[in-house]
Coordinates of C-alpha atoms in Angstrom, one line a residue:
M1 CA 77.0 7.9 293.1
S2 CA 78.1 9.7 289.9
T3 CA 80.0 12.9 289.8
I4 CA 77.0 14.7 288.2
A5 CA 74.6 13.5 290.9
S6 CA 77.1 14.6 293.6
I7 CA 77.4 18.1 292.1
E8 CA 73.6 18.3 291.9
E9 CA 73.3 17.4 295.5
L10 CA 75.9 19.9 296.5
A11 CA 74.3 22.7 294.5
E12 CA 70.9 21.9 296.1
S13 CA 72.5 22.1 299.6
I14 CA 74.1 25.5 298.8
A15 CA 70.8 26.8 297.5
H16 CA 69.2 25.7 300.7
E17 CA 71.8 27.7 302.7
V18 CA 71.3 30.9 300.7
N19 CA 67.5 30.7 300.5
Q20 CA 66.9 31.7 304.1
P21 CA 68.5 35.1 303.9
L22 CA 67.0 35.7 300.5
A23 CA 63.6 34.9 301.8
A24 CA 64.1 37.3 304.7
I25 CA 65.1 40.0 302.2
V26 CA 61.9 39.6 300.3
V27 CA 59.7 39.7 303.5
N28 CA 61.5 42.8 304.8
A29 CA 61.3 44.6 301.5
E30 CA 57.5 43.9 301.5
S31 CA 57.3 45.3 305.0
C32 CA 59.3 48.3 304.0
L33 CA 56.9 49.1 301.2
L34 CA 53.9 48.5 303.5
W35 CA 55.2 51.1 306.1
L36 CA 56.0 53.6 303.3
G37 CA 52.6 53.1 301.6
K38 CA 50.6 54.1 304.7
A39 CA 48.6 57.4 304.6
T40 CA 51.2 58.7 307.0
P41 CA 54.4 56.8 306.2
D42 CA 56.1 55.3 309.2
L43 CA 59.7 56.1 308.3
G44 CA 61.1 54.6 311.5
M45 CA 59.7 51.2 310.8
A46 CA 60.6 51.4 307.1
R47 CA 64.2 52.3 308.1
K48 CA 64.4 49.2 310.4
A49 CA 63.1 47.0 307.6
A50 CA 65.7 48.4 305.2
E51 CA 68.4 47.8 307.8
R52 CA 67.3 44.2 308.1
I53 CA 67.5 43.9 304.3
I54 CA 71.1 45.1 304.3
R55 CA 72.0 42.7 307.1
N56 CA 70.4 39.7 305.4
G57 CA 72.0 40.7 302.0
R58 CA 75.4 40.8 303.7
H59 CA 74.7 37.4 305.3
A60 CA 73.9 35.8 302.0
S61 CA 77.1 37.1 300.6
E62 CA 79.1 35.8 303.6
V63 CA 77.4 32.3 303.2
I64 CA 78.6 32.2 299.6
R65 CA 82.1 33.2 300.7
S66 CA 82.2 30.6 303.4
V67 CA 81.0 27.8 301.0
R68 CA 83.7 28.8 298.5
A69 CA 86.3 28.6 301.2
M70 CA 85.2 25.1 302.2
L71 CA 85.2 23.9 298.6
G72 CA 88.7 25.3 298.2
N73 CA 89.9 23.6 301.3
K74 CA 90.6 26.9 302.9
N75 CA 90.2 27.7 306.6
G76 CA 88.1 30.7 306.0
E77 CA 88.4 33.9 308.1
M78 CA 89.4 32.7 311.5
A79 CA 89.1 35.2 314.3
R80 CA 88.0 35.4 318.0
Y81 CA 84.3 35.9 318.4
S82 CA 81.9 36.0 321.3
L83 CA 80.1 32.6 321.2
N84 CA 76.9 34.0 322.6
C85 CA 76.9 36.8 320.0
I86 CA 77.2 34.2 317.2
I87 CA 74.3 32.3 318.8
T88 CA 72.2 35.4 319.1
D89 CA 72.8 36.4 315.5
A90 CA 71.8 33.0 314.2
I91 CA 68.6 33.1 316.3
D92 CA 67.8 36.6 314.9
L93 CA 68.3 35.3 311.3
M94 CA 65.8 32.5 312.0
A95 CA 63.3 34.6 314.0
L96 CA 60.9 35.0 311.1
E97 CA 60.7 31.3 310.5
I98 CA 60.4 30.5 314.2
G99 CA 57.6 33.0 314.6
S100 CA 55.7 31.9 311.5
R101 CA 55.6 28.3 312.7
S102 CA 54.2 29.2 316.1
I103 CA 57.3 27.9 317.9
T104 CA 58.2 28.9 321.5
L105 CA 61.9 29.7 321.7
E106 CA 63.7 29.3 325.0
T107 CA 67.3 30.3 325.4
Q108 CA 69.7 29.7 328.2
L109 CA 73.1 31.2 327.4
C110 CA 76.0 30.9 329.7
G111 CA 77.3 34.3 330.8
N112 CA 81.0 33.2 330.8
A113 CA 80.9 31.2 327.6
G114 CA 83.7 33.4 326.3
H115 CA 85.2 33.6 322.9
V116 CA 86.0 31.0 320.3
L117 CA 88.5 31.1 317.4
C118 CA 86.4 30.3 314.4
D119 CA 85.0 31.2 311.0
R120 CA 82.0 33.1 312.3
I121 CA 79.8 32.4 309.3
Q122 CA 80.5 28.7 309.3
I123 CA 79.6 28.3 312.9
Q124 CA 76.5 30.5 312.3
Q125 CA 75.5 28.2 309.5
V126 CA 75.9 25.1 311.7
L127 CA 73.5 26.8 314.2
I128 CA 71.0 27.8 311.5
N129 CA 71.0 24.2 310.1
L130 CA 70.4 22.7 313.6
I131 CA 67.7 25.2 314.4
R132 CA 66.0 24.6 311.1
N133 CA 66.2 20.8 311.6
G134 CA 64.4 21.2 314.9
I135 CA 61.8 23.4 313.4
E136 CA 61.1 21.0 310.5
S137 CA 61.0 18.1 313.0
M138 CA 58.3 19.7 315.2
C139 CA 56.2 20.9 312.2
G140 CA 55.7 17.3 311.1
S141 CA 53.7 16.5 314.2
N142 CA 51.2 18.3 316.5
E143 CA 51.4 15.7 319.2
F144 CA 53.5 17.9 321.5
P145 CA 53.8 21.7 322.0
R146 CA 56.4 23.2 319.7
R147 CA 59.3 24.3 321.9
L148 CA 62.9 25.0 320.7
H149 CA 65.6 25.3 323.4
V150 CA 69.0 26.8 322.8
H151 CA 71.5 26.3 325.5
S152 CA 75.2 27.1 325.9
S153 CA 77.6 26.1 328.7
V154 CA 81.3 25.9 329.5
D155 CA 83.1 23.2 331.5
A156 CA 86.1 23.4 333.8
A157 CA 88.5 22.6 330.9
G158 CA 87.3 25.6 329.0
E159 CA 85.4 23.7 326.4
V160 CA 82.0 25.3 325.4
S161 CA 78.9 23.2 324.6
I162 CA 76.0 24.4 322.5
A163 CA 72.8 22.3 322.5
I164 CA 69.7 22.8 320.3
S165 CA 66.7 20.8 321.5
D166 CA 63.3 20.3 319.9
S167 CA 60.0 18.7 321.0
G168 CA 59.5 16.7 317.8
P169 CA 59.1 12.9 317.5
G170 CA 62.8 12.3 318.0
L171 CA 65.1 9.8 316.3
D172 CA 64.9 6.0 316.3
A173 CA 68.1 4.1 317.0
K174 CA 68.7 3.1 313.3
T175 CA 68.3 6.7 312.1
A176 CA 70.5 8.0 314.9
K177 CA 73.4 5.9 313.8
R178 CA 73.3 7.2 310.2
I179 CA 72.1 10.8 310.7
F180 CA 75.5 12.3 309.9
E181 CA 76.3 10.2 306.9
P182 CA 76.6 12.2 303.6
F183 CA 73.4 11.8 301.4
F184 CA 71.4 10.0 304.2
T185 CA 68.1 11.8 304.8
T186 CA 64.7 11.1 306.3
K187 CA 63.1 14.1 304.7
S188 CA 61.1 14.0 301.5
G189 CA 63.2 15.8 298.9
G190 CA 66.1 16.2 301.4
M191 CA 69.7 16.3 300.2
G192 CA 71.3 14.6 303.2
L193 CA 74.3 16.9 303.2
G194 CA 73.4 19.5 305.9
L195 CA 74.3 17.5 309.0
A196 CA 77.4 15.9 307.3
I197 CA 78.7 19.4 306.4
C198 CA 77.9 20.6 310.0
R199 CA 79.9 17.8 311.5
S200 CA 82.8 18.5 309.1
I201 CA 82.8 22.2 310.1
I202 CA 82.8 21.5 313.8
Q203 CA 85.5 18.9 313.5
A204 CA 87.7 21.4 311.5
H205 CA 87.3 23.8 314.4
G206 CA 88.5 21.2 316.9
G207 CA 85.1 20.2 318.3
R208 CA 82.5 17.4 318.2
L209 CA 78.9 17.2 317.1
W210 CA 76.4 14.5 318.0
A211 CA 72.7 13.8 318.5
R212 CA 70.8 12.2 321.4
P213 CA 67.2 11.6 322.4
R214 CA 65.5 14.2 324.6
A215 CA 63.0 13.2 327.4
P216 CA 60.1 13.1 327.2
C217 CA 60.1 13.7 323.5
G218 CA 62.3 15.3 320.8
C219 CA 66.0 15.3 320.0
T220 CA 69.0 17.3 321.0
F221 CA 71.9 18.2 318.7
E222 CA 74.9 19.3 320.6
F223 CA 78.4 20.4 319.6
T224 CA 81.5 21.6 321.4
L225 CA 84.2 24.1 320.6
P226 CA 87.4 25.0 322.5
T227 CA 87.3 28.5 324.0
H228 CA 89.9 31.3 323.7
G229 CA 89.4 33.4 326.7
R230 CA 86.3 34.7 328.5
C231 CA 84.4 37.8 327.6

């Protein structure tokens, strides 16, 4: 693949990452105007919408910072964070898309998952990518109810595991072997970089990322991270 083509693929992937918070900004701005435009303006709801705009704007900025750090081979801003808080923030950022696709979200977060030493935005982007993959997989078929399950756990050795499961058509054996290869994609117009970048991020944090079938249907993407103390 030529250098120009590789740059184009990378640019598309970055645009994909930034598009979600930007789309949320537009929706929340429209909601803010709606609340303010009522005969009796609802200032409380307008304020909440404005606060979401600020949060999503900051998130878009952090995504760009994180991508720049990765491209510059930097470790990013490593610090101790509550794993469940990172998961909750990622779910909140995807809530609009989950709701608009009529998807039932189920969460099962381990109370003693503790803290992880990580670049918060990079791990958050891994979660967002895996959640989005599950959403897109389920929206391609109406054969099964659309259910997305997010689960966290910790083993005796102190390693945490995060699993995102969907009820889509799943992966065949051939696709499962190549799903993390750069530029490999099963999506029309897909870039094939999302999962490859996700695995690189998790490996850089000392963890593992893999995919497996889910019974009776769907797929589970799971990754591990070492913990640094309990909450």
